[in-house]
Tab-separated table of C-alpha atoms in Angstrom:
chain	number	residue	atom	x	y	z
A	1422	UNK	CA	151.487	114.748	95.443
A	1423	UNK	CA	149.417	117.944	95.805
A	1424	UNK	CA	148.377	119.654	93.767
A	1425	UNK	CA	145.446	123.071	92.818
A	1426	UNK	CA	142.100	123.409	91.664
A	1427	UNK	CA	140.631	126.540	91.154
A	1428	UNK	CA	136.843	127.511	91.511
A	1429	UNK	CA	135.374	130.443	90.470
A	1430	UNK	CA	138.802	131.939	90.294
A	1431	UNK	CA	140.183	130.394	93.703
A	1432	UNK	CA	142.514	128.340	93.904
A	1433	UNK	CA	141.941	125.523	96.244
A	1434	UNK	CA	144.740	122.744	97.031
A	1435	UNK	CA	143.809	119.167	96.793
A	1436	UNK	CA	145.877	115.847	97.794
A	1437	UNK	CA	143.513	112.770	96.383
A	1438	UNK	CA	143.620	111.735	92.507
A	1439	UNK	CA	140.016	111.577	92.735
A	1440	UNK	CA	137.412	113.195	94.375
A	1441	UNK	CA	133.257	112.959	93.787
A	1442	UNK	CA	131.267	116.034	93.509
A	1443	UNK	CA	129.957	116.556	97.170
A	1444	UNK	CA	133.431	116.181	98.089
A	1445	UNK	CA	134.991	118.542	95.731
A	1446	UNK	CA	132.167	121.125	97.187
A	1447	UNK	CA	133.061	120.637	101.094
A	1448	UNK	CA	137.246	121.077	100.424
A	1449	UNK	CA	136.524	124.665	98.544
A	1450	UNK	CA	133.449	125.232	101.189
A	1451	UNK	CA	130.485	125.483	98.914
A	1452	UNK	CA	127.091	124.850	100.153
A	1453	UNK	CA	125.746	121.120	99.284
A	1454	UNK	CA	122.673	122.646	97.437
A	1455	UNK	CA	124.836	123.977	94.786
A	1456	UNK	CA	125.434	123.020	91.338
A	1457	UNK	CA	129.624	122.064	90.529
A	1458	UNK	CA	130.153	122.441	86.682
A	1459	UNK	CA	133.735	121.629	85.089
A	1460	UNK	CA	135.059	123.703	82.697
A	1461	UNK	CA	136.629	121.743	79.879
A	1462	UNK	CA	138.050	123.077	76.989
A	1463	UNK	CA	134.773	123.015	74.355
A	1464	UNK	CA	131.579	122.936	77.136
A	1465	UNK	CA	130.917	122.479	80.946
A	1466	UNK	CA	130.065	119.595	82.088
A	1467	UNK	CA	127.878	119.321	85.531
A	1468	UNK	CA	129.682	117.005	88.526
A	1469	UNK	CA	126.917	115.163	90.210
A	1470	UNK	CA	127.938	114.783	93.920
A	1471	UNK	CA	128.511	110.802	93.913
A	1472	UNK	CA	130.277	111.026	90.727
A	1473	UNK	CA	133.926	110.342	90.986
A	1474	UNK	CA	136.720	111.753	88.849
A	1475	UNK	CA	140.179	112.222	88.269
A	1476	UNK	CA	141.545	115.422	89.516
A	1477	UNK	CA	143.731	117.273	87.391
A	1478	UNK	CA	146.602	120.227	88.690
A	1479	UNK	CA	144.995	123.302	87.337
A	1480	UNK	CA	141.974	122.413	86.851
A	1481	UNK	CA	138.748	124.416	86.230
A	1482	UNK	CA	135.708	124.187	88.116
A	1483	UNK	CA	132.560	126.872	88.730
A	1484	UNK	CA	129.130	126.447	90.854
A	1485	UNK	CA	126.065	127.871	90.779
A	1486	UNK	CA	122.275	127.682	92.139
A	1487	UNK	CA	120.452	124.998	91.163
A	1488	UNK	CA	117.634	125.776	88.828
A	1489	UNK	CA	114.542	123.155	87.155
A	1490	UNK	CA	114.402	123.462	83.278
A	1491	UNK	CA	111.605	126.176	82.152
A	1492	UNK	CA	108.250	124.574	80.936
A	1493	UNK	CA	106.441	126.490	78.389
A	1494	UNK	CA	103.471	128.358	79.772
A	1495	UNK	CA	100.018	127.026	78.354
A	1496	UNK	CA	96.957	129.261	77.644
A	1497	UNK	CA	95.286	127.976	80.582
A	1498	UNK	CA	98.669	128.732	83.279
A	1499	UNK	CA	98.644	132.251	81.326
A	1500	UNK	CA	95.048	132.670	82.433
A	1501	UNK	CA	95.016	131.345	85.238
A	1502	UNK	CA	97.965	133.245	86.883
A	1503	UNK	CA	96.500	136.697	85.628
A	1504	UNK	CA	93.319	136.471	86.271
A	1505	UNK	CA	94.202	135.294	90.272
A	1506	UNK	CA	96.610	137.935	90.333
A	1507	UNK	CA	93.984	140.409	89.478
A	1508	UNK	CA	91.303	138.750	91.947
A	1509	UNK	CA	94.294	138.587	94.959
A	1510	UNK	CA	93.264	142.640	94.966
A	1511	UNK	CA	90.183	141.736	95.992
A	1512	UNK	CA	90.732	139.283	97.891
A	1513	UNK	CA	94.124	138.956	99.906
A	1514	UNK	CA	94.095	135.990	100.988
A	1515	UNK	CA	93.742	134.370	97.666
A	1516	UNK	CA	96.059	131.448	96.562
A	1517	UNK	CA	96.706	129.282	93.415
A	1518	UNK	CA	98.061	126.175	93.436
A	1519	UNK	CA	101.680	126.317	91.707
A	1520	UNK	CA	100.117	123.600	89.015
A	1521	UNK	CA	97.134	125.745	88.918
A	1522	UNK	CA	94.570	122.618	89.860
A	1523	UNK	CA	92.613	125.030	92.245
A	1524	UNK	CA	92.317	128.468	93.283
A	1525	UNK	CA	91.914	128.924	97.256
A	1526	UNK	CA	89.871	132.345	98.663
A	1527	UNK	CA	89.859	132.648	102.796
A	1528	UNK	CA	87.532	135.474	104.241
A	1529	UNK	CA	85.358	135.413	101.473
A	1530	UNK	CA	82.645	137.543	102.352
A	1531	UNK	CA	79.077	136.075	102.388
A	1532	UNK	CA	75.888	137.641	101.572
A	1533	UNK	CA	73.300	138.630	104.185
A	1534	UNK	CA	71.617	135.652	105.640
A	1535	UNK	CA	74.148	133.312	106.074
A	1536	UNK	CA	76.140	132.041	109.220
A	1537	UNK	CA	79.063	132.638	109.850
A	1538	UNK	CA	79.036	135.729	107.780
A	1539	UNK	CA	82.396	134.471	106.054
A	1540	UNK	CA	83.909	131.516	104.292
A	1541	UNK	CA	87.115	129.927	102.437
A	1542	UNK	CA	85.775	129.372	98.932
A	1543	UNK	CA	87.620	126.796	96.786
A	1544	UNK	CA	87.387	126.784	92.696
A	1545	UNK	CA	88.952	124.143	90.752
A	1546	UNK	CA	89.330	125.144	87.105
A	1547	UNK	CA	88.741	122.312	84.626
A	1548	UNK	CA	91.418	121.573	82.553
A	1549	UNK	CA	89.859	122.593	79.260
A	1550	UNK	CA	89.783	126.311	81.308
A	1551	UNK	CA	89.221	128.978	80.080
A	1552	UNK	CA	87.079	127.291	77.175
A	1553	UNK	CA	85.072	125.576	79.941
A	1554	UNK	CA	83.423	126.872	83.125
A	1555	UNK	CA	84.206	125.712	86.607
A	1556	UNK	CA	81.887	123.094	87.308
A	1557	UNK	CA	80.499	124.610	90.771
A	1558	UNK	CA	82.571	125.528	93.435
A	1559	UNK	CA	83.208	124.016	96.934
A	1560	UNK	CA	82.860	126.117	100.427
A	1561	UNK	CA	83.556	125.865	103.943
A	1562	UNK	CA	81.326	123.097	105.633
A	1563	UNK	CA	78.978	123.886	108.589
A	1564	UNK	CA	77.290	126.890	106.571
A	1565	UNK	CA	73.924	127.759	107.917
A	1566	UNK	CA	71.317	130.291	106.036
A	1567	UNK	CA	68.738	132.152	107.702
A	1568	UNK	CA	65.191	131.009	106.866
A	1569	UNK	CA	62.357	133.234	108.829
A	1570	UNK	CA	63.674	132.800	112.681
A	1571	UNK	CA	65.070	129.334	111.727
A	1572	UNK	CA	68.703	128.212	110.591
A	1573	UNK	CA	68.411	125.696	107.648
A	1574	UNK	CA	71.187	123.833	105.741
A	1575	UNK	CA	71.215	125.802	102.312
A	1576	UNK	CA	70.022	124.269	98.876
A	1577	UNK	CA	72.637	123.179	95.829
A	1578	UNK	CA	75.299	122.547	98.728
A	1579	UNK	CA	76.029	118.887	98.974
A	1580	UNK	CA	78.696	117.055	101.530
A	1581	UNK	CA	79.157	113.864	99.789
A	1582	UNK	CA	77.978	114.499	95.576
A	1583	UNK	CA	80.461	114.936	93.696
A	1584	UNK	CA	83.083	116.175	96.691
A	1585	UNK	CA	86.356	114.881	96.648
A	1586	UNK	CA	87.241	117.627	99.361
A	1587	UNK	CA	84.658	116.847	102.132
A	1588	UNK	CA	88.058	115.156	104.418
A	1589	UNK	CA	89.305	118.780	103.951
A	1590	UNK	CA	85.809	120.248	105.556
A	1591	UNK	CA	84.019	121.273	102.116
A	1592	UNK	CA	80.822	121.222	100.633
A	1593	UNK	CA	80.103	121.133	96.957
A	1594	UNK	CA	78.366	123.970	96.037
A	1595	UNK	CA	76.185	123.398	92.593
A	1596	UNK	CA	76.673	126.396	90.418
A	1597	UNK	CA	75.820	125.052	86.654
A	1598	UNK	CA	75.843	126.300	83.048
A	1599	UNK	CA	73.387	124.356	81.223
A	1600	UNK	CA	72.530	126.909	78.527
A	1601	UNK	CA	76.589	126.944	77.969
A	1602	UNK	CA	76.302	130.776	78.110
A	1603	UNK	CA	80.197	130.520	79.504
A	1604	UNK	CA	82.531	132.688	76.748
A	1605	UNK	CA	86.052	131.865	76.977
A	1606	UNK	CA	86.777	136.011	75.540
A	1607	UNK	CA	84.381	137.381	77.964
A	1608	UNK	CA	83.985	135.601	81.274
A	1609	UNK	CA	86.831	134.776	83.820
A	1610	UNK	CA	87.641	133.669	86.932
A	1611	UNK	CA	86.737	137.341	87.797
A	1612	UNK	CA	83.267	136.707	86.554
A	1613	UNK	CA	82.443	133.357	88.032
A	1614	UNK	CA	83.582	134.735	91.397
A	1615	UNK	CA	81.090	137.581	91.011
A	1616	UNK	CA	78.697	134.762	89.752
A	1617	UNK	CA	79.223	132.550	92.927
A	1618	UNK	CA	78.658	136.268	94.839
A	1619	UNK	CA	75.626	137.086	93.043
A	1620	UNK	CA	73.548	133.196	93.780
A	1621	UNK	CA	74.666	132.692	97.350
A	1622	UNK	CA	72.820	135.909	97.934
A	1623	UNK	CA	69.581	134.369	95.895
A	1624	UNK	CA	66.869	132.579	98.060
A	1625	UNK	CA	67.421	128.701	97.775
């Protein structure tokens, strides 16, 4: 015997005694991606699309979007996020990562003496950031400096030490703070980018 459903305030006719989730969703012609809740009396419960249940006349069901569970935002994400969004001015075609493991800059504009005169630049933040330093930085591979009438292969930029990137055409690019003059209050990723600025335009 038939009988109705309703769904977000439509009423929908059904015939089966039971009906999953995903099926529930194609007869009242909502989109797979969405989220079917039933309304009982006390809470909602959410219908997974392969569960099966028994339809009752009259019964109650809503849908919605499908969202993930917040996670709470750590010091370093907090950091992170800002200080790239403040960079991205700079620097358009800046990217983070969405888990924040590196921070990607295309274009970046090279002092005078190197060739090509531009670069992608790639910074991955340690996890104890922003109490720690980035550990050097990697940059585009095939970077050539100009040395008297001569192109040389610049100093502190290595293809195979310490380079887990060198597949992805990257050089590691030494850039070390042995006096541990890094301050978690004062410098940034602002700061380190000027940094990495300021020693690619120092003689090798």
């Amino acid at each position: 015997m038939g009988k109705t459903i309703r769904i977000n305030g439509v009423d929908v006719p059904v015939i089966a005694d039971q009906l999953n989730g995903e099926e529930i969703k194609r007869i009242a012609g909502i989109d797979a991606d969405r989220v079917l809740v039933r309304q009982e009396r006390d809470r909602n419960v959410i219908v997974p699309d392969a569960k099966r249940l028994r339809v009752a006349d009259n019964e109650t069901f809503t849908h919605h979007a499908r969202h993930s569970k917040a996670q709470a935002v750590t010091r370093r994400t907090a950091r992170l996020r800002m200080e790239a969004a403040t960079l991205a001015a700079a620097y358009p075609g800046l990217k983070i990562a969405e888990d924040e493991s590196y921070v990607f800059i295309s274009g970046f504009r090279l002092p005078t003496g190197w060739t090509p005169d531009r670069a992608s630049v790639l910074i991955v933040p340690p996890a104890a950031y922003p109490e720690c330093a980035p550990d050097g930085f990697y940059l585009s591979a095939k970077l050539w400096r100009r040395k008297g009438g001569h192109l040389v292969t610049p100093g502190h930029y290595f293809r195979d030490y310490h380079n887990p990137y060198s597949h992805l055409g990257y050089h590691w690019y030494c850039l070390e703070d042995p006096e541990r003059r890094w301050r978690a209050e004062q410098d940034s990723l602002l700061t380190f980018v000027e940094a990495i600025r300021t020693y690619l335009g120092t003689a090798d």
